[in-house]
PDB file of C-alpha atoms in Angstrom:
ATOM      1  CA  UNK W   1     290.330 233.117  16.367  1.00 37.00           C
ATOM      2  CA  UNK W   2     289.002 236.336  15.475  1.00 41.00           C
ATOM      3  CA  UNK W   3     290.834 236.100  11.772  1.00 39.00           C
ATOM      4  CA  UNK W   4     290.684 233.174   9.685  1.00 44.00           C
ATOM      5  CA  UNK W   5     293.731 232.052   7.730  1.00 40.00           C
ATOM      6  CA  UNK W   6     291.441 231.841   4.575  1.00 40.00           C
ATOM      7  CA  UNK W   7     291.067 235.842   4.665  1.00 42.00           C
ATOM      8  CA  UNK W   8     294.746 236.472   4.608  1.00 41.00           C
ATOM      9  CA  UNK W   9     294.858 234.645   1.143  1.00 46.00           C
ATOM     10  CA  UNK W  10     293.671 235.394  -2.089  1.00 45.00           C
ATOM     11  CA  UNK W  11     292.346 232.475  -4.291  1.00 52.00           C
ATOM     12  CA  UNK W  12     290.316 232.726  -7.939  1.00 53.00           C
ATOM     13  CA  UNK W  13     287.127 233.169  -6.369  1.00 57.00           C
ATOM     14  CA  UNK W  14     288.725 236.385  -4.253  1.00 53.00           C
ATOM     15  CA  UNK W  15     290.186 237.604  -7.553  1.00 54.00           C
ATOM     16  CA  UNK W  16     287.148 237.376  -9.703  1.00 58.00           C
ATOM     17  CA  UNK W  17     284.884 239.070  -6.959  1.00 56.00           C
ATOM     18  CA  UNK W  18     287.707 241.580  -6.757  1.00 56.00           C
ATOM     19  CA  UNK W  19     287.380 242.157 -10.515  1.00 57.00           C
ATOM     20  CA  UNK W  20     283.608 242.421 -10.286  1.00 56.00           C
ATOM     21  CA  UNK W  21     283.833 245.236  -7.347  1.00 58.00           C
ATOM     22  CA  UNK W  22     286.619 247.171  -9.480  1.00 57.00           C
ATOM     23  CA  UNK W  23     284.316 247.255 -12.685  1.00 57.00           C
ATOM     24  CA  UNK W  24     281.187 248.068 -10.492  1.00 54.00           C
ATOM     25  CA  UNK W  25     283.253 250.840  -8.920  1.00 56.00           C
ATOM     26  CA  UNK W  26     284.770 252.128 -12.483  1.00 56.00           C
ATOM     27  CA  UNK W  27     280.598 252.297 -13.602  1.00 55.00           C
ATOM     28  CA  UNK W  28     279.630 254.241 -10.811  1.00 54.00           C
ATOM     29  CA  UNK W  29     282.816 256.373 -11.003  1.00 55.00           C
ATOM     30  CA  UNK W  30     281.827 256.915 -14.817  1.00 54.00           C
ATOM     31  CA  UNK W  31     278.379 257.603 -13.952  1.00 49.00           C
ATOM     32  CA  UNK W  32     278.942 260.104 -11.300  1.00 49.00           C
ATOM     33  CA  UNK W  33     281.647 261.658 -13.997  1.00 51.00           C
ATOM     34  CA  UNK W  34     278.907 261.895 -16.535  1.00 51.00           C
ATOM     35  CA  UNK W  35     275.874 263.457 -13.772  1.00 46.00           C
ATOM     36  CA  UNK W  36     278.434 266.217 -12.562  1.00 44.00           C
ATOM     37  CA  UNK W  37     279.644 267.196 -15.902  1.00 48.00           C
ATOM     38  CA  UNK W  38     275.980 267.705 -16.432  1.00 45.00           C
ATOM     39  CA  UNK W  39     275.742 270.029 -13.909  1.00 39.00           C
ATOM     40  CA  UNK W  40     279.175 271.177 -14.622  1.00 40.00           C
ATOM     41  CA  UNK W  41     280.568 269.974 -11.675  1.00 46.00           C
ATOM     42  CA  UNK W  42     283.336 267.384 -10.828  1.00 53.00           C
ATOM     43  CA  UNK W  43     282.982 264.887  -7.989  1.00 50.00           C
ATOM     44  CA  UNK W  44     284.673 267.207  -5.383  1.00 52.00           C
ATOM     45  CA  UNK W  45     281.866 269.396  -5.650  1.00 52.00           C
ATOM     46  CA  UNK W  46     279.346 266.550  -6.020  1.00 48.00           C
ATOM     47  CA  UNK W  47     280.898 265.560  -2.772  1.00 52.00           C
ATOM     48  CA  UNK W  48     280.862 268.820  -1.321  1.00 50.00           C
ATOM     49  CA  UNK W  49     276.774 269.123  -2.424  1.00 51.00           C
ATOM     50  CA  UNK W  50     276.338 265.506  -0.714  1.00 48.00           C
ATOM     51  CA  UNK W  51     277.837 267.014   2.166  1.00 54.00           C
ATOM     52  CA  UNK W  52     275.664 269.955   2.099  1.00 58.00           C
ATOM     53  CA  UNK W  53     278.625 272.121   3.167  1.00 70.00           C
ATOM     54  CA  UNK W  54     277.981 275.726   3.734  1.00 75.00           C
ATOM     55  CA  UNK W  55     280.063 278.764   4.563  1.00 82.00           C
ATOM     56  CA  UNK W  56     279.317 277.631   8.207  1.00 86.00           C
ATOM     57  CA  UNK W  57     280.414 274.260   7.614  1.00 87.00           C
ATOM     58  CA  UNK W  58     283.657 274.884   5.827  1.00 90.00           C
ATOM     59  CA  UNK W  59     284.692 277.697   8.988  1.00 90.00           C
ATOM     60  CA  UNK W  60     284.316 274.938  11.157  1.00 91.00           C
ATOM     61  CA  UNK W  61     286.327 271.948   8.943  1.00 90.00           C
ATOM     62  CA  UNK W  62     289.035 274.425   8.937  1.00 93.00           C
ATOM     63  CA  UNK W  63     289.768 273.254  12.776  1.00 95.00           C
ATOM     64  CA  UNK W  64     292.512 270.999  12.392  1.00 96.00           C
ATOM     65  CA  UNK W  65     290.765 269.277  14.618  1.00 96.00           C
ATOM     66  CA  UNK W  66     288.447 268.447  12.157  1.00 95.00           C
ATOM     67  CA  UNK W  67     290.649 267.539   9.406  1.00 95.00           C
ATOM     68  CA  UNK W  68     293.118 265.514  11.415  1.00 96.00           C
ATOM     69  CA  UNK W  69     290.260 263.418  12.778  1.00 95.00           C
ATOM     70  CA  UNK W  70     289.259 262.985   9.067  1.00 94.00           C
ATOM     71  CA  UNK W  71     291.579 260.716   8.565  1.00 95.00           C
ATOM     72  CA  UNK W  72     290.124 258.466  10.872  1.00 95.00           C
ATOM     73  CA  UNK W  73     286.875 258.020   8.925  1.00 94.00           C
ATOM     74  CA  UNK W  74     288.463 254.901   6.899  1.00 95.00           C
ATOM     75  CA  UNK W  75     289.732 253.144   9.964  1.00 96.00           C
ATOM     76  CA  UNK W  76     286.785 253.600  11.822  1.00 96.00           C
ATOM     77  CA  UNK W  77     284.610 252.489   8.990  1.00 94.00           C
ATOM     78  CA  UNK W  78     286.840 249.351   8.652  1.00 95.00           C
ATOM     79  CA  UNK W  79     286.411 248.315  12.414  1.00 95.00           C
ATOM     80  CA  UNK W  80     282.875 249.099  12.173  1.00 94.00           C
ATOM     81  CA  UNK W  81     282.414 246.504   8.957  1.00 93.00           C
ATOM     82  CA  UNK W  82     284.689 243.897  10.714  1.00 93.00           C
ATOM     83  CA  UNK W  83     282.754 243.951  13.910  1.00 93.00           C
ATOM     84  CA  UNK W  84     280.102 241.793  12.179  1.00 90.00           C
ATOM     85  CA  UNK W  85     282.487 238.967  12.993  1.00 90.00           C
ATOM     86  CA  UNK W  86     282.103 239.641  16.293  1.00 92.00           C
ATOM     87  CA  UNK W  87     278.661 240.672  17.177  1.00 92.00           C
ATOM     88  CA  UNK W  88     276.869 239.489  13.909  1.00 88.00           C
ATOM     89  CA  UNK W  89     273.812 242.161  12.891  1.00 89.00           C
ATOM     90  CA  UNK W  90     274.629 244.449  16.078  1.00 92.00           C
ATOM     91  CA  UNK W  91     277.405 245.536  13.851  1.00 91.00           C
ATOM     92  CA  UNK W  92     274.970 247.816  11.760  1.00 93.00           C
ATOM     93  CA  UNK W  93     274.948 250.089  14.747  1.00 95.00           C
ATOM     94  CA  UNK W  94     278.516 251.045  14.220  1.00 95.00           C
ATOM     95  CA  UNK W  95     278.628 250.785  10.381  1.00 93.00           C
ATOM     96  CA  UNK W  96     275.425 253.327  10.710  1.00 94.00           C
ATOM     97  CA  UNK W  97     277.673 255.255  13.119  1.00 95.00           C
ATOM     98  CA  UNK W  98     280.755 255.557  10.889  1.00 93.00           C
ATOM     99  CA  UNK W  99     278.375 257.153   8.295  1.00 92.00           C
ATOM    100  CA  UNK W 100     277.160 259.370  10.796  1.00 92.00           C
ATOM    101  CA  UNK W 101     280.384 260.404  11.572  1.00 93.00           C
ATOM    102  CA  UNK W 102     281.395 261.263   7.946  1.00 90.00           C
ATOM    103  CA  UNK W 103     279.014 263.780   8.101  1.00 88.00           C
ATOM    104  CA  UNK W 104     279.200 264.992  11.494  1.00 90.00           C
ATOM    105  CA  UNK W 105     283.421 265.345  11.342  1.00 90.00           C
ATOM    106  CA  UNK W 106     283.449 268.984   9.410  1.00 88.00           C
ATOM    107  CA  UNK W 107     280.320 270.434  11.534  1.00 87.00           C
ATOM    108  CA  UNK W 108     281.863 269.069  14.927  1.00 90.00           C
ATOM    109  CA  UNK W 109     284.403 271.286  15.915  1.00 92.00           C
ATOM    110  CA  UNK W 110     284.246 274.973  16.686  1.00 92.00           C
ATOM    111  CA  UNK W 111     285.716 277.737  14.194  1.00 94.00           C
ATOM    112  CA  UNK W 112     289.136 277.901  15.082  1.00 94.00           C
ATOM    113  CA  UNK W 113     290.732 281.277  16.684  1.00 93.00           C
ATOM    114  CA  UNK W 114     293.719 280.541  14.606  1.00 94.00           C
ATOM    115  CA  UNK W 115     293.922 279.142  10.698  1.00 96.00           C
ATOM    116  CA  UNK W 116     297.601 280.089  10.058  1.00 94.00           C
ATOM    117  CA  UNK W 117     298.670 276.314   9.575  1.00 96.00           C
ATOM    118  CA  UNK W 118     298.554 273.329   7.364  1.00 97.00           C
ATOM    119  CA  UNK W 119     295.357 271.870   8.094  1.00 96.00           C
ATOM    120  CA  UNK W 120     293.565 274.782   8.078  1.00 96.00           C
ATOM    121  CA  UNK W 121     294.971 276.212   4.882  1.00 97.00           C
ATOM    122  CA  UNK W 122     294.288 272.653   3.215  1.00 97.00           C
ATOM    123  CA  UNK W 123     290.372 273.528   3.168  1.00 95.00           C
ATOM    124  CA  UNK W 124     291.068 277.036   2.200  1.00 96.00           C
ATOM    125  CA  UNK W 125     292.352 275.388  -0.778  1.00 96.00           C
ATOM    126  CA  UNK W 126     289.961 273.233  -1.287  1.00 94.00           C
ATOM    127  CA  UNK W 127     287.168 275.775  -1.196  1.00 93.00           C
ATOM    128  CA  UNK W 128     289.306 277.767  -4.169  1.00 94.00           C
ATOM    129  CA  UNK W 129     289.392 274.602  -5.968  1.00 94.00           C
ATOM    130  CA  UNK W 130     286.103 273.957  -6.137  1.00 90.00           C
ATOM    131  CA  UNK W 131     285.359 277.640  -7.191  1.00 89.00           C
ATOM    132  CA  UNK W 132     287.667 277.388  -9.839  1.00 90.00           C
ATOM    133  CA  UNK W 133     284.914 277.996 -12.948  1.00 87.00           C
ATOM    134  CA  UNK W 134     284.337 281.349 -10.913  1.00 88.00           C
ATOM    135  CA  UNK W 135     287.901 282.133  -9.961  1.00 90.00           C
ATOM    136  CA  UNK W 136     290.210 280.552 -12.292  1.00 93.00           C
ATOM    137  CA  UNK W 137     293.450 278.838 -10.902  1.00 94.00           C
ATOM    138  CA  UNK W 138     296.635 278.624 -12.257  1.00 94.00           C
ATOM    139  CA  UNK W 139     297.063 275.710 -14.726  1.00 93.00           C
ATOM    140  CA  UNK W 140     300.217 274.073 -12.539  1.00 94.00           C
ATOM    141  CA  UNK W 141     297.498 273.054  -9.928  1.00 95.00           C
ATOM    142  CA  UNK W 142     294.798 271.556 -12.005  1.00 92.00           C
ATOM    143  CA  UNK W 143     296.590 268.244 -13.543  1.00 93.00           C
ATOM    144  CA  UNK W 144     298.271 267.245 -10.327  1.00 93.00           C
ATOM    145  CA  UNK W 145     294.876 267.706  -8.376  1.00 93.00           C
ATOM    146  CA  UNK W 146     293.071 265.626 -10.957  1.00 91.00           C
ATOM    147  CA  UNK W 147     296.074 262.810 -10.926  1.00 93.00           C
ATOM    148  CA  UNK W 148     295.809 262.976  -6.941  1.00 93.00           C
ATOM    149  CA  UNK W 149     291.962 262.446  -7.028  1.00 90.00           C
ATOM    150  CA  UNK W 150     292.284 259.569  -9.609  1.00 91.00           C
ATOM    151  CA  UNK W 151     295.278 258.001  -7.581  1.00 92.00           C
ATOM    152  CA  UNK W 152     293.095 258.043  -4.534  1.00 92.00           C
ATOM    153  CA  UNK W 153     290.197 256.686  -6.312  1.00 91.00           C
ATOM    154  CA  UNK W 154     292.400 253.438  -7.368  1.00 92.00           C
ATOM    155  CA  UNK W 155     292.264 252.417  -3.832  1.00 93.00           C
ATOM    156  CA  UNK W 156     288.659 252.776  -3.143  1.00 93.00           C
ATOM    157  CA  UNK W 157     287.566 248.973  -4.895  1.00 93.00           C
ATOM    158  CA  UNK W 158     290.798 247.653  -2.853  1.00 94.00           C
ATOM    159  CA  UNK W 159     288.993 249.181   0.424  1.00 94.00           C
ATOM    160  CA  UNK W 160     285.555 248.050  -0.857  1.00 93.00           C
ATOM    161  CA  UNK W 161     287.016 244.367  -1.407  1.00 93.00           C
ATOM    162  CA  UNK W 162     288.559 244.465   2.030  1.00 92.00           C
ATOM    163  CA  UNK W 163     284.976 245.434   3.519  1.00 91.00           C
ATOM    164  CA  UNK W 164     283.272 242.566   1.798  1.00 89.00           C
ATOM    165  CA  UNK W 165     285.749 240.022   2.065  1.00 90.00           C
ATOM    166  CA  UNK W 166     286.952 241.006   5.459  1.00 89.00           C
ATOM    167  CA  UNK W 167     290.701 240.741   3.763  1.00 93.00           C
ATOM    168  CA  UNK W 168     293.160 242.647   6.508  1.00 93.00           C
ATOM    169  CA  UNK W 169     295.963 242.855   3.888  1.00 94.00           C
ATOM    170  CA  UNK W 170     293.206 244.196   1.290  1.00 94.00           C
ATOM    171  CA  UNK W 171     291.609 246.656   3.801  1.00 94.00           C
ATOM    172  CA  UNK W 172     295.075 247.641   5.397  1.00 95.00           C
ATOM    173  CA  UNK W 173     296.427 248.736   1.823  1.00 96.00           C
ATOM    174  CA  UNK W 174     293.156 250.163   0.723  1.00 95.00           C
ATOM    175  CA  UNK W 175     293.321 252.266   3.881  1.00 96.00           C
ATOM    176  CA  UNK W 176     296.884 253.410   3.359  1.00 96.00           C
ATOM    177  CA  UNK W 177     296.653 254.074  -0.048  1.00 96.00           C
ATOM    178  CA  UNK W 178     293.437 256.447   0.137  1.00 96.00           C
ATOM    179  CA  UNK W 179     295.072 258.134   2.987  1.00 96.00           C
ATOM    180  CA  UNK W 180     298.385 258.983   1.606  1.00 96.00           C
ATOM    181  CA  UNK W 181     297.112 260.141  -1.659  1.00 96.00           C
ATOM    182  CA  UNK W 182     293.967 262.299   0.462  1.00 95.00           C
ATOM    183  CA  UNK W 183     297.221 263.606   2.510  1.00 97.00           C
ATOM    184  CA  UNK W 184     299.031 264.696  -0.617  1.00 96.00           C
ATOM    185  CA  UNK W 185     295.982 266.204  -1.969  1.00 96.00           C
ATOM    186  CA  UNK W 186     295.395 268.153   1.371  1.00 96.00           C
ATOM    187  CA  UNK W 187     299.015 269.495   0.698  1.00 97.00           C
ATOM    188  CA  UNK W 188     298.397 270.496  -2.727  1.00 97.00           C
ATOM    189  CA  UNK W 189     295.617 272.534  -1.642  1.00 97.00           C
ATOM    190  CA  UNK W 190     297.662 274.284   1.012  1.00 97.00           C
ATOM    191  CA  UNK W 191     300.097 275.053  -2.044  1.00 97.00           C
ATOM    192  CA  UNK W 192     297.150 276.532  -4.060  1.00 97.00           C
ATOM    193  CA  UNK W 193     296.153 278.511  -1.606  1.00 96.00           C
ATOM    194  CA  UNK W 194     299.352 280.300  -0.910  1.00 96.00           C
ATOM    195  CA  UNK W 195     299.401 281.005  -4.569  1.00 95.00           C
ATOM    196  CA  UNK W 196     295.878 282.169  -4.583  1.00 95.00           C
ATOM    197  CA  UNK W 197     295.408 283.992  -0.760  1.00 94.00           C
ATOM    198  CA  UNK W 198     296.624 287.476  -2.701  1.00 92.00           C
ATOM    199  CA  UNK W 199     294.304 287.407  -5.442  1.00 91.00           C
ATOM    200  CA  UNK W 200     290.824 287.719  -3.956  1.00 90.00           C
ATOM    201  CA  UNK W 201     290.437 289.753  -0.501  1.00 90.00           C
ATOM    202  CA  UNK W 202     288.013 286.853   0.866  1.00 90.00           C
ATOM    203  CA  UNK W 203     290.689 284.484   0.843  1.00 93.00           C
ATOM    204  CA  UNK W 204     293.091 286.617   3.000  1.00 92.00           C
ATOM    205  CA  UNK W 205     290.050 286.789   5.309  1.00 92.00           C
ATOM    206  CA  UNK W 206     290.177 283.197   6.258  1.00 95.00           C
ATOM    207  CA  UNK W 207     293.589 283.320   7.047  1.00 94.00           C
ATOM    208  CA  UNK W 208     294.120 284.344  10.738  1.00 90.00           C
ATOM    209  CA  UNK W 209     297.200 284.115  12.775  1.00 86.00           C
TER     210      UNK W 209
END
């Protein structure tokens, strides 16, 4: 059988491993937080720099196909890591491809002709949120956005544990947890864009009906 019974259950060693992973992930987030604060950034800005997003990349990422297919990243990564059960060391190939997909996704699709939709406006809101130190955003968006990012991050150690141990339940929970809060984050960014689009001529240029 592909899935072994032991991988569907938690034992003491599993829980100990999960605790270690959670601690290490928390330390990693703390390190990133310290480093990004030193550069007066936040984690979202850090991720943008890591992805080397420029105006052209953002314009392409506003394509709804780019936004919706981005939700496939975690499931594809899960399959890639699980493939070591089927193809052994050759699983490095799909694992590498899954990481390439993360970088390629915002750049793969063309600039959309119309952006008057939920997905496109979500990317516009994210750009506005990233530039909030230059162009302040309404206070009622700041705390909810931070909370959504934290809630999404809580699912990360669960997801990592699922990848490491090939625990199907941890993988499913981690995927669903992160994707749900990511979608909620995008929805909040749509709200932010609608609140801010009339405050800057550049924001209105992004919107194409």
